[in-house]
Amino acid sequence: MAERALRPAVPASPEPASSSAVSTAFGSPLEPVAATAASAAATPTHDTYVVQVQKDQIYRVPPPENAYLAERYRNERGGGGNKKRGTSSEGSAACSPCVLRTLGALLAAAALVSAAVLISLVVLRPGVPGFSVDRITVINSTRQQRVDYDVFLTAVNPNKMTALWYRSGKARLTHHGTTLAKGDVGQPADGGEDATDFSVLLQGVKHNGRLPKAVEKGFSGSKDHLALQLTVEVTVQVHVGALGFGQRRLAVDCGITAAGLGKDVHIASQNCKSSFRN
């Protein structure tokens, strides 16, 4: 029996390993490479497919302390913060105008107190002006049989910020308690604004008896020293610019030593003291 020749079997070409993987991974199966001898004869060259499979990505979760550090960094840089911190910041910002208003009120109160102290020291307690007697002129009135005295005074204002306005007043000239002349002190000729020179006319007082011997001797032309006392009380108003404040009574007491009582009395010495009465 003749042996039947068997056709050698052509082993099937194995499918690429990536074919199933690609088909599974991407959902579109690729055409496998032909495994039969007929397809091998029809296609002289094999097509090659390059498939790139993305690697698995692994995500790491940062530890909780990283979130705390990031939040603290943002707070330090002023980039935000939690609700509690934001509320504190808004409260501080809202309180700033309150602090400014409080400081402004305190400064205004301090300014008012300073102004009050300045007015008290400068206006209510001004420096006492100094006085001096420049000249005494004796006027004999034979018709009225009396002797008048014209006294010229100089006042010096020690205050730099205030002016002293002299108003009305009274003056008296005595010798050892005996009144020789008296009269009213009128407003100075310059209007009284910080006056420095003004005159006071004193009218002689008649005596039923005789005048003191020293006074009669002085009228007769004697050059002996004669003690006289001049007292003046005048109203003074303190002014600061155009503002006038309360009036005060000024008392002036001058002890004068005169050499005779001629027409122009020679003043040998004098000592004047002045003070405010109220």
mmCIF file of C-alpha atoms in Angstrom, residues 25-270:
data_model
loop_
_atom_site.group_PDB
_atom_site.id
_atom_site.type_symbol
_atom_site.label_atom_id
_atom_site.label_comp_id
_atom_site.label_asym_id
_atom_site.label_seq_id
_atom_site.Cartn_x
_atom_site.Cartn_y
_atom_site.Cartn_z
ATOM 1 C CA ALA A 25 -6.396 48.861 26.592
ATOM 2 C CA PHE A 26 -7.643 51.062 23.760
ATOM 3 C CA GLY A 27 -10.904 49.270 22.900
ATOM 4 C CA SER A 28 -10.130 49.019 19.106
ATOM 5 C CA PRO A 29 -8.548 45.642 18.153
ATOM 6 C CA LEU A 30 -5.796 45.754 15.623
ATOM 7 C CA GLU A 31 -5.667 43.381 12.687
ATOM 8 C CA PRO A 32 -3.246 40.591 13.600
ATOM 9 C CA VAL A 33 -0.376 39.694 11.435
ATOM 10 C CA ALA A 34 -1.280 36.971 8.802
ATOM 11 C CA ALA A 35 -0.261 33.555 9.997
ATOM 12 C CA THR A 36 -0.963 31.351 6.989
ATOM 13 C CA ALA A 37 1.414 30.577 4.171
ATOM 14 C CA ALA A 38 -0.983 32.016 1.606
ATOM 15 C CA SER A 39 -1.093 35.380 3.293
ATOM 16 C CA ALA A 40 2.685 35.170 3.668
ATOM 17 C CA ALA A 41 3.026 34.626 -0.019
ATOM 18 C CA ALA A 42 0.626 37.479 -0.848
ATOM 19 C CA THR A 43 2.349 39.979 1.487
ATOM 20 C CA PRO A 44 6.047 39.805 1.012
ATOM 21 C CA THR A 45 6.774 42.215 3.921
ATOM 22 C CA HIS A 46 5.204 42.309 7.359
ATOM 23 C CA ASP A 47 3.632 45.588 8.691
ATOM 24 C CA THR A 48 4.957 46.642 12.055
ATOM 25 C CA TYR A 49 2.845 48.505 14.605
ATOM 26 C CA VAL A 50 4.468 50.576 17.366
ATOM 27 C CA VAL A 51 2.228 50.913 20.314
ATOM 28 C CA GLN A 52 3.139 53.305 23.195
ATOM 29 C CA VAL A 53 1.489 52.464 26.426
ATOM 30 C CA GLN A 54 1.406 55.266 29.027
ATOM 31 C CA LYS A 55 2.909 54.331 32.306
ATOM 32 C CA ASP A 56 0.798 54.260 35.358
ATOM 33 C CA GLN A 57 0.809 57.639 37.261
ATOM 34 C CA ILE A 58 1.123 57.501 40.982
ATOM 35 C CA TYR A 59 -0.206 60.478 42.961
ATOM 36 C CA ARG A 60 1.082 61.152 46.443
ATOM 37 C CA VAL A 61 -1.033 62.818 49.092
ATOM 38 C CA PRO A 62 1.015 65.405 51.111
ATOM 39 C CA PRO A 63 1.026 65.056 54.872
ATOM 40 C CA PRO A 64 -1.454 67.225 56.881
ATOM 41 C CA GLU A 65 1.321 69.372 58.385
ATOM 42 C CA ASN A 66 2.080 70.769 54.906
ATOM 43 C CA ALA A 67 -1.354 72.396 54.814
ATOM 44 C CA TYR A 68 -0.729 73.986 58.230
ATOM 45 C CA LEU A 69 2.657 75.341 57.117
ATOM 46 C CA ALA A 70 1.182 76.762 53.894
ATOM 47 C CA GLU A 71 -1.639 78.460 55.819
ATOM 48 C CA ARG A 72 0.796 80.032 58.298
ATOM 49 C CA TYR A 73 2.961 81.274 55.435
ATOM 50 C CA ARG A 74 -0.035 82.945 53.803
ATOM 51 C CA ASN A 75 -1.002 84.635 57.069
ATOM 52 C CA GLU A 76 2.518 86.000 57.569
ATOM 53 C CA ARG A 77 2.580 87.367 54.025
ATOM 54 C CA GLY A 78 -0.863 88.920 54.412
ATOM 55 C CA GLY A 79 -2.377 86.596 51.864
ATOM 56 C CA GLY A 80 -5.347 85.599 53.953
ATOM 57 C CA GLY A 81 -6.155 83.470 56.899
ATOM 58 C CA ASN A 82 -8.942 81.727 58.622
ATOM 59 C CA LYS A 83 -12.137 83.453 59.566
ATOM 60 C CA LYS A 84 -11.060 84.105 63.095
ATOM 61 C CA ARG A 85 -7.854 85.838 62.039
ATOM 62 C CA GLY A 86 -9.685 87.866 59.392
ATOM 63 C CA THR A 87 -12.207 89.056 61.972
ATOM 64 C CA SER A 88 -9.406 90.231 64.258
ATOM 65 C CA SER A 89 -7.746 92.130 61.411
ATOM 66 C CA GLU A 90 -11.006 93.811 60.433
ATOM 67 C CA GLY A 91 -11.611 94.756 64.049
ATOM 68 C CA SER A 92 -8.161 96.325 64.303
ATOM 69 C CA ALA A 93 -8.717 98.264 61.075
ATOM 70 C CA ALA A 94 -12.109 99.473 62.295
ATOM 71 C CA CYS A 95 -10.657 100.535 65.639
ATOM 72 C CA SER A 96 -7.900 102.683 64.078
ATOM 73 C CA PRO A 97 -10.222 105.700 63.416
ATOM 74 C CA CYS A 98 -11.441 105.423 67.009
ATOM 75 C CA VAL A 99 -7.888 105.697 68.276
ATOM 76 C CA LEU A 100 -7.223 108.682 66.004
ATOM 77 C CA ARG A 101 -10.363 110.440 67.194
ATOM 78 C CA THR A 102 -9.425 109.786 70.803
ATOM 79 C CA LEU A 103 -5.930 111.181 70.264
ATOM 80 C CA GLY A 104 -7.378 114.218 68.486
ATOM 81 C CA ALA A 105 -9.742 114.879 71.383
ATOM 82 C CA LEU A 106 -6.894 114.593 73.887
ATOM 83 C CA LEU A 107 -4.729 116.980 71.864
ATOM 84 C CA ALA A 108 -7.596 119.484 71.601
ATOM 85 C CA ALA A 109 -8.183 119.285 75.360
ATOM 86 C CA ALA A 110 -4.471 119.825 76.010
ATOM 87 C CA ALA A 111 -4.490 122.854 73.694
ATOM 88 C CA LEU A 112 -7.480 124.336 75.522
ATOM 89 C CA VAL A 113 -5.853 123.793 78.905
ATOM 90 C CA SER A 114 -2.613 125.386 77.660
ATOM 91 C CA ALA A 115 -4.540 128.369 76.299
ATOM 92 C CA ALA A 116 -6.359 128.765 79.615
ATOM 93 C CA VAL A 117 -3.094 128.655 81.554
ATOM 94 C CA LEU A 118 -1.528 131.152 79.152
ATOM 95 C CA ILE A 119 -4.460 133.540 79.522
ATOM 96 C CA SER A 120 -4.337 133.142 83.298
ATOM 97 C CA LEU A 121 -0.618 133.917 83.459
ATOM 98 C CA VAL A 122 -0.398 136.609 80.799
ATOM 99 C CA VAL A 123 -3.776 138.337 80.985
ATOM 100 C CA LEU A 124 -5.201 137.758 84.433
ATOM 101 C CA ARG A 125 -1.830 138.152 86.161
ATOM 102 C CA PRO A 126 0.109 140.738 84.178
ATOM 103 C CA GLY A 127 3.352 142.217 85.366
ATOM 104 C CA VAL A 128 2.975 145.369 87.441
ATOM 105 C CA PRO A 129 4.115 148.503 85.564
ATOM 106 C CA GLY A 130 6.825 150.628 87.058
ATOM 107 C CA PHE A 131 6.374 154.363 87.675
ATOM 108 C CA SER A 132 8.686 157.309 88.078
ATOM 109 C CA VAL A 133 8.104 161.033 88.642
ATOM 110 C CA ASP A 134 9.731 163.077 85.878
ATOM 111 C CA ARG A 135 8.788 166.576 86.905
ATOM 112 C CA ILE A 136 6.714 168.581 89.405
ATOM 113 C CA THR A 137 5.619 172.107 88.564
ATOM 114 C CA VAL A 138 4.167 174.429 91.212
ATOM 115 C CA ILE A 139 1.380 176.748 90.030
ATOM 116 C CA ASN A 140 0.545 179.653 92.417
ATOM 117 C CA SER A 141 -3.004 180.873 92.018
ATOM 118 C CA THR A 142 -3.161 184.224 93.817
ATOM 119 C CA ARG A 143 -6.782 184.762 92.787
ATOM 120 C CA GLN A 144 -7.968 181.558 94.411
ATOM 121 C CA GLN A 145 -5.256 181.714 97.060
ATOM 122 C CA ARG A 146 -4.118 178.158 96.552
ATOM 123 C CA VAL A 147 -1.144 176.253 95.159
ATOM 124 C CA ASP A 148 -1.620 173.632 92.420
ATOM 125 C CA TYR A 149 0.836 170.946 91.377
ATOM 126 C CA ASP A 150 1.302 169.567 87.893
ATOM 127 C CA VAL A 151 2.960 166.153 88.153
ATOM 128 C CA PHE A 152 4.418 164.356 85.120
ATOM 129 C CA LEU A 153 4.666 160.584 85.406
ATOM 130 C CA THR A 154 6.263 157.867 83.298
ATOM 131 C CA ALA A 155 4.930 154.309 83.292
ATOM 132 C CA VAL A 156 6.897 151.326 82.004
ATOM 133 C CA ASN A 157 4.993 148.223 80.921
ATOM 134 C CA PRO A 158 7.038 145.062 81.641
ATOM 135 C CA ASN A 159 4.645 142.814 79.688
ATOM 136 C CA LYS A 160 5.689 141.819 76.170
ATOM 137 C CA MET A 161 2.412 140.276 75.014
ATOM 138 C CA THR A 162 -0.112 142.647 76.602
ATOM 139 C CA ALA A 163 -0.816 146.379 76.499
ATOM 140 C CA LEU A 164 -2.019 148.393 79.502
ATOM 141 C CA TRP A 165 -4.738 150.964 78.934
ATOM 142 C CA TYR A 166 -5.012 153.549 81.720
ATOM 143 C CA ARG A 167 -8.483 154.786 82.595
ATOM 144 C CA SER A 168 -9.664 157.137 85.338
ATOM 145 C CA GLY A 169 -8.241 157.414 88.823
ATOM 146 C CA LYS A 170 -7.334 159.658 91.739
ATOM 147 C CA ALA A 171 -4.066 161.089 93.088
ATOM 148 C CA ARG A 172 -2.989 162.822 96.298
ATOM 149 C CA LEU A 173 0.145 164.730 97.381
ATOM 150 C CA THR A 174 0.911 164.816 101.108
ATOM 151 C CA HIS A 175 3.635 165.921 103.517
ATOM 152 C CA HIS A 176 3.872 163.822 106.709
ATOM 153 C CA GLY A 177 0.165 162.985 106.500
ATOM 154 C CA THR A 178 -0.982 166.506 105.635
ATOM 155 C CA THR A 179 -2.730 166.706 102.282
ATOM 156 C CA LEU A 180 -1.248 169.418 100.074
ATOM 157 C CA ALA A 181 -3.174 168.704 96.847
ATOM 158 C CA LYS A 182 -5.452 166.138 95.276
ATOM 159 C CA GLY A 183 -7.213 165.569 91.991
ATOM 160 C CA ASP A 184 -8.540 163.211 89.376
ATOM 161 C CA VAL A 185 -6.363 161.224 87.015
ATOM 162 C CA GLY A 186 -7.881 161.436 83.545
ATOM 163 C CA GLN A 187 -7.197 159.309 80.508
ATOM 164 C CA PRO A 188 -3.777 160.029 79.025
ATOM 165 C CA ALA A 189 -3.636 162.177 75.912
ATOM 166 C CA ASP A 190 -2.477 159.271 73.723
ATOM 167 C CA GLY A 191 -5.722 157.377 74.340
ATOM 168 C CA GLY A 192 -4.400 155.146 77.107
ATOM 169 C CA GLU A 193 -2.988 152.426 74.841
ATOM 170 C CA ASP A 194 0.151 151.292 76.607
ATOM 171 C CA ALA A 195 0.786 154.874 77.740
ATOM 172 C CA THR A 196 4.255 155.789 78.941
ATOM 173 C CA ASP A 197 3.939 159.494 79.718
ATOM 174 C CA PHE A 198 0.983 161.354 81.194
ATOM 175 C CA SER A 199 0.424 164.254 83.581
ATOM 176 C CA VAL A 200 -1.743 164.625 86.670
ATOM 177 C CA LEU A 201 -3.011 168.027 87.751
ATOM 178 C CA LEU A 202 -3.451 168.273 91.513
ATOM 179 C CA GLN A 203 -5.378 171.169 93.001
ATOM 180 C CA GLY A 204 -4.132 172.633 96.247
ATOM 181 C CA VAL A 205 -6.166 172.062 99.390
ATOM 182 C CA LYS A 206 -7.020 175.117 101.497
ATOM 183 C CA HIS A 207 -6.250 174.903 105.159
ATOM 184 C CA ASN A 208 -7.984 176.898 107.868
ATOM 185 C CA GLY A 209 -4.765 176.995 109.741
ATOM 186 C CA ARG A 210 -1.276 177.478 108.484
ATOM 187 C CA LEU A 211 0.608 175.012 106.278
ATOM 188 C CA PRO A 212 3.433 173.004 107.771
ATOM 189 C CA LYS A 213 6.476 175.179 108.311
ATOM 190 C CA ALA A 214 8.622 173.057 106.004
ATOM 191 C CA VAL A 215 6.154 173.639 103.159
ATOM 192 C CA GLU A 216 5.953 177.402 103.741
ATOM 193 C CA LYS A 217 9.719 177.480 103.894
ATOM 194 C CA GLY A 218 9.912 175.645 100.581
ATOM 195 C CA PHE A 219 7.625 178.230 98.980
ATOM 196 C CA SER A 220 9.812 181.025 100.243
ATOM 197 C CA GLY A 221 12.730 179.776 98.153
ATOM 198 C CA SER A 222 14.559 177.561 100.629
ATOM 199 C CA LYS A 223 16.555 174.713 99.115
ATOM 200 C CA ASP A 224 16.134 172.461 102.125
ATOM 201 C CA HIS A 225 14.975 168.956 101.354
ATOM 202 C CA LEU A 226 11.255 168.442 101.721
ATOM 203 C CA ALA A 227 9.647 165.004 102.037
ATOM 204 C CA LEU A 228 6.601 164.514 99.813
ATOM 205 C CA GLN A 229 4.388 161.506 99.281
ATOM 206 C CA LEU A 230 2.507 160.946 96.004
ATOM 207 C CA THR A 231 -0.191 158.265 95.913
ATOM 208 C CA VAL A 232 -2.072 157.337 92.746
ATOM 209 C CA GLU A 233 -4.908 154.867 92.202
ATOM 210 C CA VAL A 234 -5.834 154.288 88.569
ATOM 211 C CA THR A 235 -7.872 151.752 86.621
ATOM 212 C CA VAL A 236 -5.907 149.630 84.139
ATOM 213 C CA GLN A 237 -7.325 147.385 81.435
ATOM 214 C CA VAL A 238 -5.231 144.590 79.959
ATOM 215 C CA HIS A 239 -5.361 144.244 76.176
ATOM 216 C CA VAL A 240 -4.073 141.500 73.887
ATOM 217 C CA GLY A 241 -4.245 142.962 70.409
ATOM 218 C CA ALA A 242 -7.790 144.219 69.901
ATOM 219 C CA LEU A 243 -9.186 142.098 72.763
ATOM 220 C CA GLY A 244 -9.738 143.810 76.091
ATOM 221 C CA PHE A 245 -10.013 141.857 79.337
ATOM 222 C CA GLY A 246 -11.092 142.696 82.869
ATOM 223 C CA GLN A 247 -10.050 145.957 84.487
ATOM 224 C CA ARG A 248 -7.865 146.114 87.568
ATOM 225 C CA ARG A 249 -7.043 148.762 90.138
ATOM 226 C CA LEU A 250 -3.414 149.838 90.211
ATOM 227 C CA ALA A 251 -1.958 151.544 93.277
ATOM 228 C CA VAL A 252 1.218 153.648 93.013
ATOM 229 C CA ASP A 253 3.073 155.064 96.020
ATOM 230 C CA CYS A 254 6.064 157.368 95.422
ATOM 231 C CA GLY A 255 8.268 158.787 98.138
ATOM 232 C CA ILE A 256 9.852 162.010 96.841
ATOM 233 C CA THR A 257 12.555 164.245 98.274
ATOM 234 C CA ALA A 258 12.252 167.770 96.793
ATOM 235 C CA ALA A 259 14.735 170.626 97.108
ATOM 236 C CA GLY A 260 12.359 173.564 97.652
ATOM 237 C CA LEU A 261 8.969 174.240 96.140
ATOM 238 C CA GLY A 262 9.809 176.764 93.459
ATOM 239 C CA LYS A 263 8.191 176.876 90.069
ATOM 240 C CA ASP A 264 10.132 173.829 88.856
ATOM 241 C CA VAL A 265 10.712 171.531 91.787
ATOM 242 C CA HIS A 266 14.094 169.868 91.854
ATOM 243 C CA ILE A 267 13.599 166.169 92.668
ATOM 244 C CA ALA A 268 16.571 164.997 94.709
ATOM 245 C CA SER A 269 15.416 161.379 95.091
ATOM 246 C CA GLN A 270 12.365 159.211 94.663
#
